[in-house]
XYZ file of N, CA and C in Angstrom:
579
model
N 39.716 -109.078 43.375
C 38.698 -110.084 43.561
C 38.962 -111.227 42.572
N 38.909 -112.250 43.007
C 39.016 -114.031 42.300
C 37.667 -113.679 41.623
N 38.130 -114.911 39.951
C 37.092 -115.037 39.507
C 36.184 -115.776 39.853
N 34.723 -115.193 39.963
C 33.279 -116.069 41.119
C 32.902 -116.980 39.923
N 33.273 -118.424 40.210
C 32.352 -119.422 39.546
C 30.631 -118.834 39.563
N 30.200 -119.682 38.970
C 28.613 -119.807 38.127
C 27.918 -120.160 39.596
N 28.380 -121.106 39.924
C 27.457 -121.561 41.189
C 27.512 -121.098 42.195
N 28.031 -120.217 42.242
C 28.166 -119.307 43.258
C 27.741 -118.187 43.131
N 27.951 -117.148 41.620
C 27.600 -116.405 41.373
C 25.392 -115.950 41.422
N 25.418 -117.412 40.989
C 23.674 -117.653 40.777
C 23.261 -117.290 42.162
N 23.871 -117.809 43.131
C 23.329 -117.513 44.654
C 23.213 -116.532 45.338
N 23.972 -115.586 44.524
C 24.336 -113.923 45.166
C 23.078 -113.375 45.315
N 22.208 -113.066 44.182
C 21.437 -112.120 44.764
C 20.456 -112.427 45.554
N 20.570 -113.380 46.213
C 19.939 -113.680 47.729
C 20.336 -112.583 48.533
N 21.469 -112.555 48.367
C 22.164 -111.285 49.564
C 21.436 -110.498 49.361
N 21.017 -108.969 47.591
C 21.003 -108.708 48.041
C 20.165 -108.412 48.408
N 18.448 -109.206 48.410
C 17.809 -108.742 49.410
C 17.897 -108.460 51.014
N 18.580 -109.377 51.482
C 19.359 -109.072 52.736
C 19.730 -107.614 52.556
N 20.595 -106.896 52.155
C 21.074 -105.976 51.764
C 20.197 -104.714 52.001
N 18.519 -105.022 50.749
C 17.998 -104.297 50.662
C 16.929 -104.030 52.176
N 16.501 -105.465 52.397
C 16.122 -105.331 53.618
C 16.688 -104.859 55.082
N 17.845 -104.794 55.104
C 18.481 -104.545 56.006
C 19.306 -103.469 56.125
N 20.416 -103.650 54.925
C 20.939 -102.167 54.656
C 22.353 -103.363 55.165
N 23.723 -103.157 54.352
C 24.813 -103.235 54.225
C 25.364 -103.503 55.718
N 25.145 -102.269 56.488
C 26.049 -102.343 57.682
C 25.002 -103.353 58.989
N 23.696 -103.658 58.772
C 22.928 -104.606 59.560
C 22.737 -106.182 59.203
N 23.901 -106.113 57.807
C 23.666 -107.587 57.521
C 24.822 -108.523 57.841
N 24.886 -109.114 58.374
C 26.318 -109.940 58.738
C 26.994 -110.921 57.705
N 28.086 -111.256 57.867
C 28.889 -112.166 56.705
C 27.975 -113.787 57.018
N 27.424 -114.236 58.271
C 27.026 -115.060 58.396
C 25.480 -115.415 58.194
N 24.390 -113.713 57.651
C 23.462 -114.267 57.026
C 23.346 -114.587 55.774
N 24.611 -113.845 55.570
C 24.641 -113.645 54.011
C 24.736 -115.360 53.337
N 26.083 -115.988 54.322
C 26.024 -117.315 54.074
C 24.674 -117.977 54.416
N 24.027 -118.299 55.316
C 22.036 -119.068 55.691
C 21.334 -118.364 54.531
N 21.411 -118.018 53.887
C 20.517 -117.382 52.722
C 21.128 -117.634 51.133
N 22.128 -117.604 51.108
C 22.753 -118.210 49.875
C 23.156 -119.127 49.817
N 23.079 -120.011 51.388
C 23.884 -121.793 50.811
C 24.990 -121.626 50.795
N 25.956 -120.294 50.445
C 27.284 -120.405 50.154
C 27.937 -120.581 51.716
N 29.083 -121.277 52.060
C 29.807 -121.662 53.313
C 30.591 -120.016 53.102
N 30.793 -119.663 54.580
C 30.813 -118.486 54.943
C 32.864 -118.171 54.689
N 33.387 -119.244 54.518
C 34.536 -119.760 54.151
C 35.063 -119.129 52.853
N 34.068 -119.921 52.051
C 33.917 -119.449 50.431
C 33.555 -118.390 50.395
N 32.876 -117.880 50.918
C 32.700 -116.195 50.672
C 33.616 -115.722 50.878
N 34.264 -115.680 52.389
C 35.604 -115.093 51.933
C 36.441 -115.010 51.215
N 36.779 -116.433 51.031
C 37.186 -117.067 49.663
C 37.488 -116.097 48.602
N 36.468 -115.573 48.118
C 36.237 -114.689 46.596
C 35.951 -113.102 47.160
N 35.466 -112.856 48.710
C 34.914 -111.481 48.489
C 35.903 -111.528 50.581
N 36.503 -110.116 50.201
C 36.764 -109.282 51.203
C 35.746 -109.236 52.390
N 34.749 -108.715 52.360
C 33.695 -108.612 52.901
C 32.358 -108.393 51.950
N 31.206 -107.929 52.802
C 29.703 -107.594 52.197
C 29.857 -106.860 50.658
N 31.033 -105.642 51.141
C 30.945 -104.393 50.563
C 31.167 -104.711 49.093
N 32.304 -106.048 49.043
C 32.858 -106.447 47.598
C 31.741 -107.241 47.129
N 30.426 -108.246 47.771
C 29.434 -108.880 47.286
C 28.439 -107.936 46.948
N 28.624 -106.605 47.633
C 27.720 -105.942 46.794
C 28.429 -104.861 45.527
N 29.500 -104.720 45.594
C 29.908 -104.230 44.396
C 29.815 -105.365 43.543
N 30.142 -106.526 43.780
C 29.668 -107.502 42.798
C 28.307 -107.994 41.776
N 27.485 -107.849 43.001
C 26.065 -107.367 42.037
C 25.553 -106.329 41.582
N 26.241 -105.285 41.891
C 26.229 -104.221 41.017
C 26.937 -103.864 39.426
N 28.335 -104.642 40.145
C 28.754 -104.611 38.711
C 27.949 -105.889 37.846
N 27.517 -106.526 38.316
C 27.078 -107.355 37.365
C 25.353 -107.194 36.662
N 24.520 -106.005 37.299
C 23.679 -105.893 36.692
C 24.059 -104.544 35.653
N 25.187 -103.745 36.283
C 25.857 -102.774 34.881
C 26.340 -103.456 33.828
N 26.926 -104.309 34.118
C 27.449 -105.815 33.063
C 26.134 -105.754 31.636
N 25.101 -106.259 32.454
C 23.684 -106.771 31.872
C 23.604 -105.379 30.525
N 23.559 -104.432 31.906
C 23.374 -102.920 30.854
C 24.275 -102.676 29.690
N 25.544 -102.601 30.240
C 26.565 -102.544 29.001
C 25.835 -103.408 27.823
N 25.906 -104.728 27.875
C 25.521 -105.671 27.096
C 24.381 -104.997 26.206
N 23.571 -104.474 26.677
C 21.931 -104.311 25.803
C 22.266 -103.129 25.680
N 23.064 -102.085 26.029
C 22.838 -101.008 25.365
C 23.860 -101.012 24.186
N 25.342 -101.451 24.431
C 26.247 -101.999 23.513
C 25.295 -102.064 22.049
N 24.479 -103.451 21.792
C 23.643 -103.856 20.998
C 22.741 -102.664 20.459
N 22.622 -102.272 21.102
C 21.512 -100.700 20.746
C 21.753 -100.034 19.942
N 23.341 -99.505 20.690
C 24.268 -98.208 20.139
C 24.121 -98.989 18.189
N 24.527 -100.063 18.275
C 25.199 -100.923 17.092
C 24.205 -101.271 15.873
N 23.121 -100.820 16.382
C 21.830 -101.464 15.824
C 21.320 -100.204 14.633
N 20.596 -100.832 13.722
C 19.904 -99.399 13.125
C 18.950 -98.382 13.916
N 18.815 -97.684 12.862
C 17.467 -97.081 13.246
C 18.186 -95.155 13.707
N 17.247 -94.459 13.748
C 17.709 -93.058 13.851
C 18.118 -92.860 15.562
N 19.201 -92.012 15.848
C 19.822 -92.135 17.072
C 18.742 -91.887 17.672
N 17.347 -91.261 17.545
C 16.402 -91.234 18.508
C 15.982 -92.282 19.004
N 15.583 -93.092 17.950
C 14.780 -94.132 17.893
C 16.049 -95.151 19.275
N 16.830 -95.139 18.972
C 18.577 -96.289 19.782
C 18.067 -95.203 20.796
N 17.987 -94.082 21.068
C 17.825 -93.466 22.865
C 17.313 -94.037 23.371
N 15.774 -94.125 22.812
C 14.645 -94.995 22.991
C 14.858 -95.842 23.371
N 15.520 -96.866 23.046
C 15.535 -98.697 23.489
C 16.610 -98.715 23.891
N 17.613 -97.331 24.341
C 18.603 -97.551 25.805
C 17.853 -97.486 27.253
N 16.882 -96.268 27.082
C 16.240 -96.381 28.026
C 15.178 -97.326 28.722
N 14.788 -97.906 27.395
C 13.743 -99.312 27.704
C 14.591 -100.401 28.556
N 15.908 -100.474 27.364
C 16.735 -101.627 28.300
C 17.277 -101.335 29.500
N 17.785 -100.228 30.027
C 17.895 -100.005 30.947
C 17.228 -100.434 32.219
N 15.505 -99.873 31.872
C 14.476 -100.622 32.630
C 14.297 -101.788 32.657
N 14.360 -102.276 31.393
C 14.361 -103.741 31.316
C 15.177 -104.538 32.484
N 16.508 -104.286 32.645
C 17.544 -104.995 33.078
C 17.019 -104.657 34.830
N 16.846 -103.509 35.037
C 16.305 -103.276 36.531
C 15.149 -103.930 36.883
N 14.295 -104.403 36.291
C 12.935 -104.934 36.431
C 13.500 -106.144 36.518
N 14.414 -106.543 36.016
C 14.947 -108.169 36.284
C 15.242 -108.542 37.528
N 15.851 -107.195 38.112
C 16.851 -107.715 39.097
C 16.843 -106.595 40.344
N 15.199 -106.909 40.450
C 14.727 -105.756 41.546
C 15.530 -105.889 43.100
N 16.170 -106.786 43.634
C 16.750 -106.764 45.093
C 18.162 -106.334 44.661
N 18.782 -106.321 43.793
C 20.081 -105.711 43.672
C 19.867 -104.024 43.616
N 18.864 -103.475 42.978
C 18.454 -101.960 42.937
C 18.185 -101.378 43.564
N 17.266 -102.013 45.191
C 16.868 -101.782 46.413
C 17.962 -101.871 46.973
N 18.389 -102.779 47.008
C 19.441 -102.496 47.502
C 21.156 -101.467 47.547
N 20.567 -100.655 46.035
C 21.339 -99.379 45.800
C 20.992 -98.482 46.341
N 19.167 -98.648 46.177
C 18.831 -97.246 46.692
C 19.453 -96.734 48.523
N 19.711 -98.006 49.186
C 20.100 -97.643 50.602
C 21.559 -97.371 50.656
N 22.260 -97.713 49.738
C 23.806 -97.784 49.676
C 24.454 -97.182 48.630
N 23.592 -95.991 48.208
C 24.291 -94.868 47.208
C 25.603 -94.426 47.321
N 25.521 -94.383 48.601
C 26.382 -93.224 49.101
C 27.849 -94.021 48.984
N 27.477 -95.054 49.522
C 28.537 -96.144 49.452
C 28.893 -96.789 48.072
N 28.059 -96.862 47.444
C 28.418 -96.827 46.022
C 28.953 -95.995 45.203
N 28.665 -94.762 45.215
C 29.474 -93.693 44.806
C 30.403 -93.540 44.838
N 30.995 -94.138 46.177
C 32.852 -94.274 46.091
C 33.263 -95.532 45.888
N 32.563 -96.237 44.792
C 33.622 -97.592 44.400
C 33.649 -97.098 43.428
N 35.109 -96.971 43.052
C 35.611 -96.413 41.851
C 34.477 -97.431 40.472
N 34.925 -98.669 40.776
C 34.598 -99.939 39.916
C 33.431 -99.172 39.022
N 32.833 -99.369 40.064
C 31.503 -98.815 39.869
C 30.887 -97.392 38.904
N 31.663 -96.509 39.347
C 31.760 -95.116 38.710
C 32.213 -95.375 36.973
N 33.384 -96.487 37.237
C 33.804 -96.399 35.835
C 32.659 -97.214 34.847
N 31.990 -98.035 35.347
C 31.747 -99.157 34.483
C 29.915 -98.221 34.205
N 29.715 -97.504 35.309
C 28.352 -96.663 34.552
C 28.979 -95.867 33.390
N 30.258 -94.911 33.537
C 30.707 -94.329 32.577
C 30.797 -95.254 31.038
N 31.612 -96.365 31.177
C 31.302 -97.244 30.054
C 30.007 -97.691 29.591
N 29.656 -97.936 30.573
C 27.941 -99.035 30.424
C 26.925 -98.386 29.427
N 26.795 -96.888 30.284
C 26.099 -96.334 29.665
C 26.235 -94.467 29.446
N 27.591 -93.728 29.961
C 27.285 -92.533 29.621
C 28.022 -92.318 28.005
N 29.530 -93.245 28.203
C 29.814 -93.121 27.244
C 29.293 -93.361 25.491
N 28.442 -94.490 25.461
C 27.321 -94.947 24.381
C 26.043 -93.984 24.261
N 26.041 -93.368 25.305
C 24.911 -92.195 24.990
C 25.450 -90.806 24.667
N 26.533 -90.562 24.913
C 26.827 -89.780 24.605
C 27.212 -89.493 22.765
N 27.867 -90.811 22.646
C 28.204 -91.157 21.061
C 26.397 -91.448 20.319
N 25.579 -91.778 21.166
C 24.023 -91.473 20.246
C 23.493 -90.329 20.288
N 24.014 -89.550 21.575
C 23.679 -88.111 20.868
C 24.142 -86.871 20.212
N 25.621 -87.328 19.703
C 26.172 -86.811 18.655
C 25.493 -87.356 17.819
N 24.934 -88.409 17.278
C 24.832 -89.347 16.505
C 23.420 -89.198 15.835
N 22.318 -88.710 16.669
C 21.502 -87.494 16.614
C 21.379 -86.571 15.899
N 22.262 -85.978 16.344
C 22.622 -84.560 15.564
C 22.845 -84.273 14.346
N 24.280 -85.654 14.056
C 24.360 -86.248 12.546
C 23.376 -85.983 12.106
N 22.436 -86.952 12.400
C 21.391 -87.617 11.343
C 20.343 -86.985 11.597
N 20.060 -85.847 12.346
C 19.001 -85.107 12.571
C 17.713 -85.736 13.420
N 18.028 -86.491 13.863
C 16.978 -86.988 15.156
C 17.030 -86.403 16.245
N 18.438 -85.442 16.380
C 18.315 -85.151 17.484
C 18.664 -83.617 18.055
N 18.831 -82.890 18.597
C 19.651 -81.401 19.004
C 20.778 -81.625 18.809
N 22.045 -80.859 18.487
C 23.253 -80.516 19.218
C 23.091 -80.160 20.458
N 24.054 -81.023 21.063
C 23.729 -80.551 22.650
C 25.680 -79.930 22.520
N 25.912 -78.710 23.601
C 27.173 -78.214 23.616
C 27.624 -79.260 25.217
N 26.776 -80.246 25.651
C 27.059 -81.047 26.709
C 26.826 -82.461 26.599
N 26.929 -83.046 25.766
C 26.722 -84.795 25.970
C 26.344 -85.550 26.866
N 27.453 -85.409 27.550
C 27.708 -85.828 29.112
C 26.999 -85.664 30.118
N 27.037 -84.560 30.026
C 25.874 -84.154 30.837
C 24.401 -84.289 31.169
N 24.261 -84.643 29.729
C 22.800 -85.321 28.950
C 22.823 -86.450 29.582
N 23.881 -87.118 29.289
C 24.055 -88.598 29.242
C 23.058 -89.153 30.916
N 24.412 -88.408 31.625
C 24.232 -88.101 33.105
C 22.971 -87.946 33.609
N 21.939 -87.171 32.988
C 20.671 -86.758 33.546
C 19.642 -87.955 33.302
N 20.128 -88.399 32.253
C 18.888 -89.650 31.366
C 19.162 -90.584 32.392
N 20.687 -91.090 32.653
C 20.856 -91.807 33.617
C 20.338 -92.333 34.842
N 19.905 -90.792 35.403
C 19.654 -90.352 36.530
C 18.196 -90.910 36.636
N 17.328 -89.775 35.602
C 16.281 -90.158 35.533
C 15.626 -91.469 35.505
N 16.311 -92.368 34.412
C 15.630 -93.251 34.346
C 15.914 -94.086 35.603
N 16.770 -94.192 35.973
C 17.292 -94.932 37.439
C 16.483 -94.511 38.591
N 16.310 -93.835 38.517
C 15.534 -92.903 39.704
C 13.889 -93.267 39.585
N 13.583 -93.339 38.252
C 12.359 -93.390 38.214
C 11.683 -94.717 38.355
N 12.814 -95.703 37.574
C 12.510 -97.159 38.250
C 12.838 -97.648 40.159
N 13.992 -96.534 40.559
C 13.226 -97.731 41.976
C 13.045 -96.604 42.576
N 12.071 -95.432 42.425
C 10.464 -95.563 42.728
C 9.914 -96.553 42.966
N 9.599 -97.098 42.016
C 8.580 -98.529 41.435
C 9.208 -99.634 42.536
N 10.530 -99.431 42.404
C 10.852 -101.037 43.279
C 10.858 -100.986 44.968
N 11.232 -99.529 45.256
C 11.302 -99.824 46.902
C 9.628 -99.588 47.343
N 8.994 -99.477 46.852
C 7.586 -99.162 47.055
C 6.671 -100.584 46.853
N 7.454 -101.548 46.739
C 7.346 -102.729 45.826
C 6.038 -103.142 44.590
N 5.716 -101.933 43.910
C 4.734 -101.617 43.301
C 5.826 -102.562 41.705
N 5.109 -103.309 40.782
C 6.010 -103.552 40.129
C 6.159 -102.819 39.244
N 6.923 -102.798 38.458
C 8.083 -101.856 37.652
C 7.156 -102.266 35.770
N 6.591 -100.842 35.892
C 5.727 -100.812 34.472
C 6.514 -100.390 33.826
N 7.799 -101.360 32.960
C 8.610 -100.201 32.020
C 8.111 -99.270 30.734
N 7.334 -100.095 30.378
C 6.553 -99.361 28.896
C 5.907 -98.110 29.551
N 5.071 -97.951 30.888
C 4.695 -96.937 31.365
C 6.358 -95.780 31.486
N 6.886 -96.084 32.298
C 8.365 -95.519 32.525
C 8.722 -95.265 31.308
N 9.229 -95.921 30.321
C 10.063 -95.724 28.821
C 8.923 -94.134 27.950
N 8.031 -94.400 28.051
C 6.952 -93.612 27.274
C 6.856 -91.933 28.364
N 6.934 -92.177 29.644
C 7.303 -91.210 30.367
C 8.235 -90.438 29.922
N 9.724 -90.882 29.948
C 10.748 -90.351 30.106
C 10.523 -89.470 28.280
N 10.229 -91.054 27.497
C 10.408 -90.357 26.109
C 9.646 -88.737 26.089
N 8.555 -88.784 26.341
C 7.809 -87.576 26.150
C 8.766 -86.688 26.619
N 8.831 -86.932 28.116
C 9.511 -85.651 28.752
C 10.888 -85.063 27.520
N 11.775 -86.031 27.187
C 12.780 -85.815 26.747
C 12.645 -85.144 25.324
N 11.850 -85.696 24.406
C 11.488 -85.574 23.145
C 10.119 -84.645 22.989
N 9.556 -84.297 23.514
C 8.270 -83.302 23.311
C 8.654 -82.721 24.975
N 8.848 -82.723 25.686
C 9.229 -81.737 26.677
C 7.787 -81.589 27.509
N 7.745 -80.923 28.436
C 6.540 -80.534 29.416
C 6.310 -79.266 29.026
N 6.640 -78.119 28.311
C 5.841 -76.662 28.035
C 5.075 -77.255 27.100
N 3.496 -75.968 27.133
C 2.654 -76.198 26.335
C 2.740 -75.929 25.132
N 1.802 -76.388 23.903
C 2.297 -76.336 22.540
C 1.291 -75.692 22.081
């Protein structure tokens, strides 16, 4: 894929509500252009088809993520406390950019096999969580876990999962409600005390 200028890039996530409303295989290369302004030319231009404009806004709201959790990992504070405000940002970044997320939720499946994609969650965010929850352990904020990854993987899950709830329902996206959720669950757990 060519590198997508700015002015072009800004116009994308028009699609993907298209996307979300419609679903990938009901949206044509030619609404995609009547909805973004972009000439259907230029789209080709930079993208193969749909499939690469939507790996494109995908990678670019993992982009967002990398970015704020990057900052997190790097930041003070006890590795609990950095779990904490991975998972906030996480939400954060999805609450931004609610038609690109809806539009995952219909095209998982199809997402799952873009490599791109697979790798850049691994960077974005399993690998930085995984290094905070060793990091944890260090410093006693947190368990030894004999699985990181796996951890990593589930928080992932969860929190992703739990925000578009919120978005395909188009209920808006309470992250402080969500962030304070997950924390409990994760950090005081659901058995009684």
């Amino acid at each position: 894929m060519r590198k997508i200028p700015a002015q072009i890039s800004e116009r994308l996530p028009a699609a993907a509500e298209l996307f979300a409303e419609r679903g990938l295989n009901d949206t044509k290369i030619e609404d995609v252009a009547a909805t973004t302004g972009i000439a259907k030319a230029t789209l080709y231009y930079y993208f193969a088809g749909k499939e690469e404009i939507l790996a494109f806004l995908l990678e670019d709201v993992l982009q967002h993520v990398a970015d704020e959790v990057t900052a997190i990992v790097e930041a003070d504070g006890t590795a609990a406390q950095r779990l904490h405000a991975v998972i906030s940002a996480q939400l954060r970044v999805m609450a931004q950019r609610p038609a690109v997320c809806r539009a995952l939720i219909g095209e998982l499946g199809r997402a799952a096999r873009m490599p791109v994609i697979a790798d850049m969650i691994s960077t974005a965010y399993f690998e930085p969580v995984e290094t905070l929850l060793r990091a944890g352990a260090a410093d006693g904020s947190l368990v030894a876990l004999d699985k990181p990854r796996a951890v990593a993987s589930a928080l992932f899950g969860a929190v992703t999962i739990s925000a578009l709830t919120y978005l395909i329902t188009d209920d808006a996206l309470n992250e402080d409600l969500i962030a304070r959720t997950i924390h409990d669950v994760v950090f005081t757990g659901i058995r009684p005390r």
